[in-house]
Short mmCIF file of C-alpha atoms in Angstrom, two decimals:
data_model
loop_
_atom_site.label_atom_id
_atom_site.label_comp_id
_atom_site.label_asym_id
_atom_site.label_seq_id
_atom_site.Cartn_x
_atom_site.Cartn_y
_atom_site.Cartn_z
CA UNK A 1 0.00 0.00 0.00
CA UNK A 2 1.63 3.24 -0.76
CA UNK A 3 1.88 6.58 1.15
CA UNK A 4 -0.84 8.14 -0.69
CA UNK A 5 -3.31 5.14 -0.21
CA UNK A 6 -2.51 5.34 3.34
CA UNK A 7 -3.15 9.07 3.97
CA UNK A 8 -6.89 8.49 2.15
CA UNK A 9 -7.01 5.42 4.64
CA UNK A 10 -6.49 7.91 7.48
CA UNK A 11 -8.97 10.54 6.19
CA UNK A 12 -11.61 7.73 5.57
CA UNK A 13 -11.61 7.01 9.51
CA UNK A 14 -10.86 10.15 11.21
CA UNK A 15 -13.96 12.16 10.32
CA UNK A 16 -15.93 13.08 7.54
CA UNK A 17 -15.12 16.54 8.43
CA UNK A 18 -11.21 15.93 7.64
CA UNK A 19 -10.13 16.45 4.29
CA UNK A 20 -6.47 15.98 3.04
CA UNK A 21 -6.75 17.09 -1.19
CA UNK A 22 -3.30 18.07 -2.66
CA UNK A 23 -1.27 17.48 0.44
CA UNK A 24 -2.00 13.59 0.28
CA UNK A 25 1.92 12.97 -0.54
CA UNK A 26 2.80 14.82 2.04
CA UNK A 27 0.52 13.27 4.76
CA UNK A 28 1.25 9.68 2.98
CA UNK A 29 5.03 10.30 3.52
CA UNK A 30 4.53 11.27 7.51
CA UNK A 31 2.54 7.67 7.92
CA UNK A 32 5.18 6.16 6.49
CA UNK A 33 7.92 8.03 8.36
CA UNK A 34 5.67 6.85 11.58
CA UNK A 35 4.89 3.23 10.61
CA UNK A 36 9.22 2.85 9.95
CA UNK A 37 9.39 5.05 13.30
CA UNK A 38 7.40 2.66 15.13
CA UNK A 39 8.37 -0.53 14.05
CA UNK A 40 12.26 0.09 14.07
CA UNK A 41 12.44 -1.17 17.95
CA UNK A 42 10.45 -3.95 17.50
CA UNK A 43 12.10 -6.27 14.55
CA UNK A 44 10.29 -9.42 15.15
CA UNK A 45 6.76 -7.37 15.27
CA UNK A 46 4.92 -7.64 11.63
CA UNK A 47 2.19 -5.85 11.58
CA UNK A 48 0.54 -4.01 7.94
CA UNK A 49 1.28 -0.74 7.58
CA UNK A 50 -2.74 -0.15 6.93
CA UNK A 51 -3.51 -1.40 10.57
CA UNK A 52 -1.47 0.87 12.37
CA UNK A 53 -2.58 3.78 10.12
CA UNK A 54 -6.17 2.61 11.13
CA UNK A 55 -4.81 2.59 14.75
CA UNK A 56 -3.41 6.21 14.58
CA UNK A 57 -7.32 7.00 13.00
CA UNK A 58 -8.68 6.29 15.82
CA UNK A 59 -6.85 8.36 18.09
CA UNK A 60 -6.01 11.44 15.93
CA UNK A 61 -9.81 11.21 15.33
CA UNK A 62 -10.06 12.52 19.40
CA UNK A 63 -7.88 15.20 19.01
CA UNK A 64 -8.90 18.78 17.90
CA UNK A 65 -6.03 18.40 15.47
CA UNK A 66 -5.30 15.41 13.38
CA UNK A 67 -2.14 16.28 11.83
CA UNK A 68 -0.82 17.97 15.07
CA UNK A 69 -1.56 14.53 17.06
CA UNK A 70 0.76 12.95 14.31
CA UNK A 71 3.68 15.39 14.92
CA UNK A 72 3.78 14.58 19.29
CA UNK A 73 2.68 10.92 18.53
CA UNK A 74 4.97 8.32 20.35
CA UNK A 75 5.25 5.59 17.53
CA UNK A 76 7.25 3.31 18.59
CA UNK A 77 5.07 3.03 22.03
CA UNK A 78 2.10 3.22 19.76
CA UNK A 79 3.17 0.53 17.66
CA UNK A 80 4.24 -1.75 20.56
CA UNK A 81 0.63 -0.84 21.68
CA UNK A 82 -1.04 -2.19 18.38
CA UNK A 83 0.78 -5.11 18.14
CA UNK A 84 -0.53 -5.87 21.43
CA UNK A 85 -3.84 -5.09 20.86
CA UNK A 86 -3.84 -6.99 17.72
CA UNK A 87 -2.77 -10.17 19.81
CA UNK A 88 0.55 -10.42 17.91
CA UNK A 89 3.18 -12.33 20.14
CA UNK A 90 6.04 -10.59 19.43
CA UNK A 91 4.29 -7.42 20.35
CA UNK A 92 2.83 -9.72 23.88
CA UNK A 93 6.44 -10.60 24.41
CA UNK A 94 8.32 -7.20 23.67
CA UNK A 95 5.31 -5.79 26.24
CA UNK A 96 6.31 -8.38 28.63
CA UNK A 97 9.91 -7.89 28.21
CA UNK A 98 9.69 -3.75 28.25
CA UNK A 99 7.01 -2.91 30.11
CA UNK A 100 4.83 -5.84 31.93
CA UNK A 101 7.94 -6.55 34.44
CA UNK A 102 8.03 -3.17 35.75
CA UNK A 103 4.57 -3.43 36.99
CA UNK A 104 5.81 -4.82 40.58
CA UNK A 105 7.61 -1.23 40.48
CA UNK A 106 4.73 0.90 40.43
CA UNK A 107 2.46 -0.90 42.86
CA UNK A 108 5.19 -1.86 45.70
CA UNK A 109 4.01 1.56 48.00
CA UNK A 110 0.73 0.77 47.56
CA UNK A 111 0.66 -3.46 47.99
CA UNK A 112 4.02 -5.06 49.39
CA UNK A 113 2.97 -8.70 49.85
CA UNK A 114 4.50 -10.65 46.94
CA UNK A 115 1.44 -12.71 46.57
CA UNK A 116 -0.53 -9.89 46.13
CA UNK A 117 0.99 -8.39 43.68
CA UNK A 118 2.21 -10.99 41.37
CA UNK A 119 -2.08 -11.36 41.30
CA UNK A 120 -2.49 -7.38 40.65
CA UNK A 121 0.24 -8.42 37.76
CA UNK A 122 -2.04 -10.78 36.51
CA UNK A 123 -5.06 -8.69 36.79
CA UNK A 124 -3.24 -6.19 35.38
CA UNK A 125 -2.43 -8.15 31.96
CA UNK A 126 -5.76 -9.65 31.91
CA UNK A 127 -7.16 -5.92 31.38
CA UNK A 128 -4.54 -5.11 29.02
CA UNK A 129 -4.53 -7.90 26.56
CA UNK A 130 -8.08 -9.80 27.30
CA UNK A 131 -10.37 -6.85 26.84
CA UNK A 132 -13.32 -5.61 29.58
CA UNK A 133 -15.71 -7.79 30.62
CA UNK A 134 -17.77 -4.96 31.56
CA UNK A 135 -18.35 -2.76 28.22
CA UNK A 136 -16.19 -2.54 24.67
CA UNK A 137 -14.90 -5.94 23.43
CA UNK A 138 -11.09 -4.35 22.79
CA UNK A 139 -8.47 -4.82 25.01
CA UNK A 140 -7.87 -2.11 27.68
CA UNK A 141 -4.43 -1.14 25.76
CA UNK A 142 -6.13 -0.12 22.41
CA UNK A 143 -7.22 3.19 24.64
CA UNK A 144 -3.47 4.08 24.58
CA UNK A 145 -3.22 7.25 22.27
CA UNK A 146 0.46 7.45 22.07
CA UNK A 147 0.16 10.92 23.68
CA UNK A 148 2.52 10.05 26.25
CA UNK A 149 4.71 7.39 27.78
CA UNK A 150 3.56 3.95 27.20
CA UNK A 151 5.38 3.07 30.60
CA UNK A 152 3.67 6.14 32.55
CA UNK A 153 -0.03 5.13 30.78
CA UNK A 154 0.77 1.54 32.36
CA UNK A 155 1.63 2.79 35.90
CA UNK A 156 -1.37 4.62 35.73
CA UNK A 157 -3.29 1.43 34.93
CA UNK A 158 -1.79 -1.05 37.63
CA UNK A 159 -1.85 1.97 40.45
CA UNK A 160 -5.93 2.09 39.27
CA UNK A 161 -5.84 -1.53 39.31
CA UNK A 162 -3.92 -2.12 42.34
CA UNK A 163 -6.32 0.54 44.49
CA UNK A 164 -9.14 -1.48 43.09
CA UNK A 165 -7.65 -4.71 44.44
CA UNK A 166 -7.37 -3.24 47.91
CA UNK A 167 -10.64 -1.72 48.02
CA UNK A 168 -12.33 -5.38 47.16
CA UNK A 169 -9.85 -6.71 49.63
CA UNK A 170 -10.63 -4.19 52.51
CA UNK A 171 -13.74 -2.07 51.44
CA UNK A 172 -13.23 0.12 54.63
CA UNK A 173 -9.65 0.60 54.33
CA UNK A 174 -10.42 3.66 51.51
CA UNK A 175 -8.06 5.28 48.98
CA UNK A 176 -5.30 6.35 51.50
CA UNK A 177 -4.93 2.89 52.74
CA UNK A 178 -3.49 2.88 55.82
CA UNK A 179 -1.10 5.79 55.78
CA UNK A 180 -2.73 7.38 59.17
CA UNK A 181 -1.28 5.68 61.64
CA UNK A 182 -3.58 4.77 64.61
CA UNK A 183 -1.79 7.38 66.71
CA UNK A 184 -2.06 7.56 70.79
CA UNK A 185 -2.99 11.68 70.89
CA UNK A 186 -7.43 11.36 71.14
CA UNK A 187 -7.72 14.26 68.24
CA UNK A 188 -5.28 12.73 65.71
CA UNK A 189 -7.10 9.21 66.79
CA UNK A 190 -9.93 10.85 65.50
CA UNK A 191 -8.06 11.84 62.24
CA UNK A 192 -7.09 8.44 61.26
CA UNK A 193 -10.65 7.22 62.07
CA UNK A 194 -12.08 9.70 59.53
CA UNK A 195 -8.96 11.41 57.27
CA UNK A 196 -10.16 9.40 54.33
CA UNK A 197 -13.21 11.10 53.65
CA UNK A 198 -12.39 14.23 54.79
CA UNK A 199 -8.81 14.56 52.88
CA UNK A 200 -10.72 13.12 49.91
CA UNK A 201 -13.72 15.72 50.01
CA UNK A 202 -11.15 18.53 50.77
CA UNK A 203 -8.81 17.50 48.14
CA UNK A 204 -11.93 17.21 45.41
CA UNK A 205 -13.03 20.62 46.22
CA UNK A 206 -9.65 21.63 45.79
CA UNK A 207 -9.36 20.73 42.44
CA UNK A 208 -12.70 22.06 40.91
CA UNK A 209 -10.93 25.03 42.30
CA UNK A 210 -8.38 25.40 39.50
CA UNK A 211 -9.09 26.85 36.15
CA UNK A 212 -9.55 24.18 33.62
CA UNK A 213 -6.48 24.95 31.80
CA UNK A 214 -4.42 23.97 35.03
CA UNK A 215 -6.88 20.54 35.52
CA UNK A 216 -6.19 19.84 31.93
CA UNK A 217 -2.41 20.01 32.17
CA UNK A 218 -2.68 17.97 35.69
CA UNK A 219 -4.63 15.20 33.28
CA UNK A 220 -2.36 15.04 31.00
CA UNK A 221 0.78 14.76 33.42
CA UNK A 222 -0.66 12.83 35.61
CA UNK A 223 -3.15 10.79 33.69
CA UNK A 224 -1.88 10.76 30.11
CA UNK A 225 2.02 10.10 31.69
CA UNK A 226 2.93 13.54 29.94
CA UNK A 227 6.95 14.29 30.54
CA UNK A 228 7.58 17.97 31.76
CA UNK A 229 9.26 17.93 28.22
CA UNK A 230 6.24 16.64 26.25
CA UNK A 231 4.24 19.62 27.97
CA UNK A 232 6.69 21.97 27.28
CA UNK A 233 6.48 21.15 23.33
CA UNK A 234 2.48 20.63 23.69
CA UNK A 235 2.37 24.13 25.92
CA UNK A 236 5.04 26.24 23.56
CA UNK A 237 6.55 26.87 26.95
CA UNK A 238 9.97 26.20 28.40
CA UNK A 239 10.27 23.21 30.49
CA UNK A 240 11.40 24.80 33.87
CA UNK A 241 8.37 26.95 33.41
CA UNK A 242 5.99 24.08 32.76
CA UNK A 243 7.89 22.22 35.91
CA UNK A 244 7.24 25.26 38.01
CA UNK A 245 3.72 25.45 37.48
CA UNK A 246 2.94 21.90 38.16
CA UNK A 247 4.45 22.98 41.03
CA UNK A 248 3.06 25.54 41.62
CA UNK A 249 -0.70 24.05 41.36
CA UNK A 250 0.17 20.92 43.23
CA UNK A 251 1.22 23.52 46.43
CA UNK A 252 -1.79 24.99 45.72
CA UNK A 253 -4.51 22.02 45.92
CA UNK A 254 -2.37 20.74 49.36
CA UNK A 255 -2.66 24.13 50.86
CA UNK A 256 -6.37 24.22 50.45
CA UNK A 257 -7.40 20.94 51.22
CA UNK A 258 -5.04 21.94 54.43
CA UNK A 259 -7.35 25.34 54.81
CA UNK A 260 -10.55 23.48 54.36
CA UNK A 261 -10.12 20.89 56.62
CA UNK A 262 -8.96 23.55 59.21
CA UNK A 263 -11.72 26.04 58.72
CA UNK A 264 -14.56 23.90 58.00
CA UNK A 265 -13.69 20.41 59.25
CA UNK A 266 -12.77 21.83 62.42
CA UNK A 267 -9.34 20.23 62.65
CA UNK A 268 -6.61 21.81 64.41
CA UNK A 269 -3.77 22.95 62.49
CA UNK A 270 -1.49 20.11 63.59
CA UNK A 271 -3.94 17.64 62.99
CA UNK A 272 -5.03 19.27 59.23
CA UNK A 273 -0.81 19.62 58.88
CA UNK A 274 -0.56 15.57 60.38
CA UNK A 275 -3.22 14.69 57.20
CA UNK A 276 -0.90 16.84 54.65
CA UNK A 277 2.02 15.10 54.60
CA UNK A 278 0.85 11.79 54.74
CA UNK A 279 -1.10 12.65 51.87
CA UNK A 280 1.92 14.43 50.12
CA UNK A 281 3.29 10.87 50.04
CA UNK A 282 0.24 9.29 48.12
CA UNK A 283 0.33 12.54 46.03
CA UNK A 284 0.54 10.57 42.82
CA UNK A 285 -1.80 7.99 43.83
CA UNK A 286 -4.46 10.38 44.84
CA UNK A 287 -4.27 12.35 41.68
CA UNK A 288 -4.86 9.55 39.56
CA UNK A 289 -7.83 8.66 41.35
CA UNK A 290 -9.45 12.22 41.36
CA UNK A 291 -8.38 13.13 37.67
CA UNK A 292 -9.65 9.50 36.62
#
C-alpha cells in the first residue's frame, strides 16, 4: 500500500469533516515516516502498515487536530501498543519484556505482599490484553493514544488496578490505605478514624478550584504520563516553566485541602498539617484517582 493510499485510509476514519486534497503525498510520507518510526524497535513485530494507520485514526480522530496529534505521537510506544492489541506475540512478548515486568515497580508503596501483587500483575495483563468484561470488546491497551509514555499510561493502569484490588480486599480501608497511623494523641485518633473522607472531600473541592487549563495540564501529566518535556512542546513553553507550574498548582490544591479541613472540618492545624504530609506521600496515587 503506498503513502498516498494510506493518507486516504487515514482521512476515511478520522472524520468526515477531515479532508487531506493536494497534500495527500505529504501526509502519505509522515505515515510512512511513523509506521518505519514505530516498528524500528520492535524487529520481530509484523504488523501491515494499513492497521497501524487505522490505529493512529482512531486516536487522531479525538484530538482537535489530526495532523498535530501525528507530529507529538509516540510511535514506537504506539506501535508496541497495536501489536498488542492486535494479539501479535512478538508485540505480547516485547510488552512483557519492556514494560509488563516493571509493573511490581509501580504498585510496591501501595501493595508489598508478593502474593498480592504478582495477582495485581495478573489482573493487570488480563485488562490489558483480554479486553473488559464490563463494556467494549477491545483490550484495555487499544485506549493508549500514544500521547505520552507507554510506561507512565501503564503505571497509571496497575496503580488504578492495584487501588481497586485493595478496596475489594478491605472495602473500609479507603483510597489512603493505611497511611494514618492509629496514633495515641485522642484528636489525631480521630483523624485516622475519619482522614479518608475528609482529605478526599477537601482535596476534590480543591481541584474544581483550578481553572480548567491547570486541571487539563494535571490530566495530562498525571493521567496521560505527559513528561515535563512533552508539555513543554504541547504548551510552547519552556520546560522549567511548565515544571514550576505543576508545582506551583500541586502547592496549591495541598494548601487548600489543608485550609478546608482547618476552617470547616474543624481540625486543628497540627492535625489538618498531620493529614498533609501523609497525603503528600500518596500525592501521585491520589491524583490519579481524582483526575480519573
Amino acid at each position: 500500500m503506498t503513502g498516498e493510499e494510506l493518507a486516504r485510509r487515514f482521512a476515511e476514519n478520522v472524520t468526515v469533516d477531515f479532508t487531506i486534497g493536494r497534500d495527500a503525498p505529504k501526509l502519505g510520507e509522515k505515515l510512512v515516516s511513523l509506521f518505519e518510526e514505530g516498528r524500528r524497535p520492535w524487529p520481530k513485530i509484523e504488523l501491515a502498515p494499513d492497521i497501524f494507520v487505522l490505529h493512529l485514526a482512531r486516536h487522531a480522530a479525538t484530538s482537535d487536530c489530526p495532523i498535530g496529534y501525528l507530529d507529538t505521537v509516540r510511535a514506537a510506544d504506539l506501535f508496541l501498543a497495536c501489536g498488542v492489541a492486535q494479539g501479535n506475540r512478538a508485540a505480547i512478548a516485547y510488552f512483557e519484556e519492556h514494560f509488563m515486568a516493571h509493573v511490581p515497580e509501580y504498585i510496591l508503596r501501595i501493595e508489598s505482599g508478593r502474593d498480592a501483587i504478582a495477582e495485581i500483575q495478573q489482573r493487570v495483563r488480563e485488562r490489558l490484553y483480554l479486553g473488559r468484561q464490563d463494556s467494549a470488546p477491545s483490550p484495555k491497551i487499544a485506549e493508549y493514544s500514544g500521547r505520552g509514555a507507554l510506561g507512565g499510561w501503564l503505571r497509571v493502569v496497575a496503580t488504578r488496578t492495584a487501588l481497586n484490588h485493595l478496596r475489594d480486599k478491605e472495602p473500609k480501608s479507603g483510597q489512603l490505605r493505611d497511611e494514618f497511623a492509629a496514633p495515641s494523641d485522642p484528636e489525631l485518633a480521630y483523624v485516622h478514624a475519619c482522614a479518608q473522607d475528609l482529605f478526599c472531600d477537601a482535596f476534590k473541592r480543591a481541584l474544581m478550584d483550578l481553572a480548567s487549563n491547570e486541571r487539563a495540564m494535571l490530566r495530562l501529566h498525571y493521567i496521560d504520563g505527559l513528561t515535563m518535556d512533552q508539555l513543554s512542546h504541547l504548551y510552547k513553553t519552556p520546560r522549567s516553566t511548565i515544571a514550576r507550574r505543576v508545582a506551583e498548582v500541586r502547592r496549591r490544591i495541598l494548601e487548600t485541602t489543608e485550609r478546608l479541613l482547618r476552617d470547616e472540618r474543624r481540625m486543628s492545624p497540627s492535625a489538618a498539617a498531620s493529614v498533609i504530609r501523609r497525603a503528600q506521600s500518596q500525592f501521585e496515587i491520589t491524583m490519579t484517582q481524582m483526575l480519573a
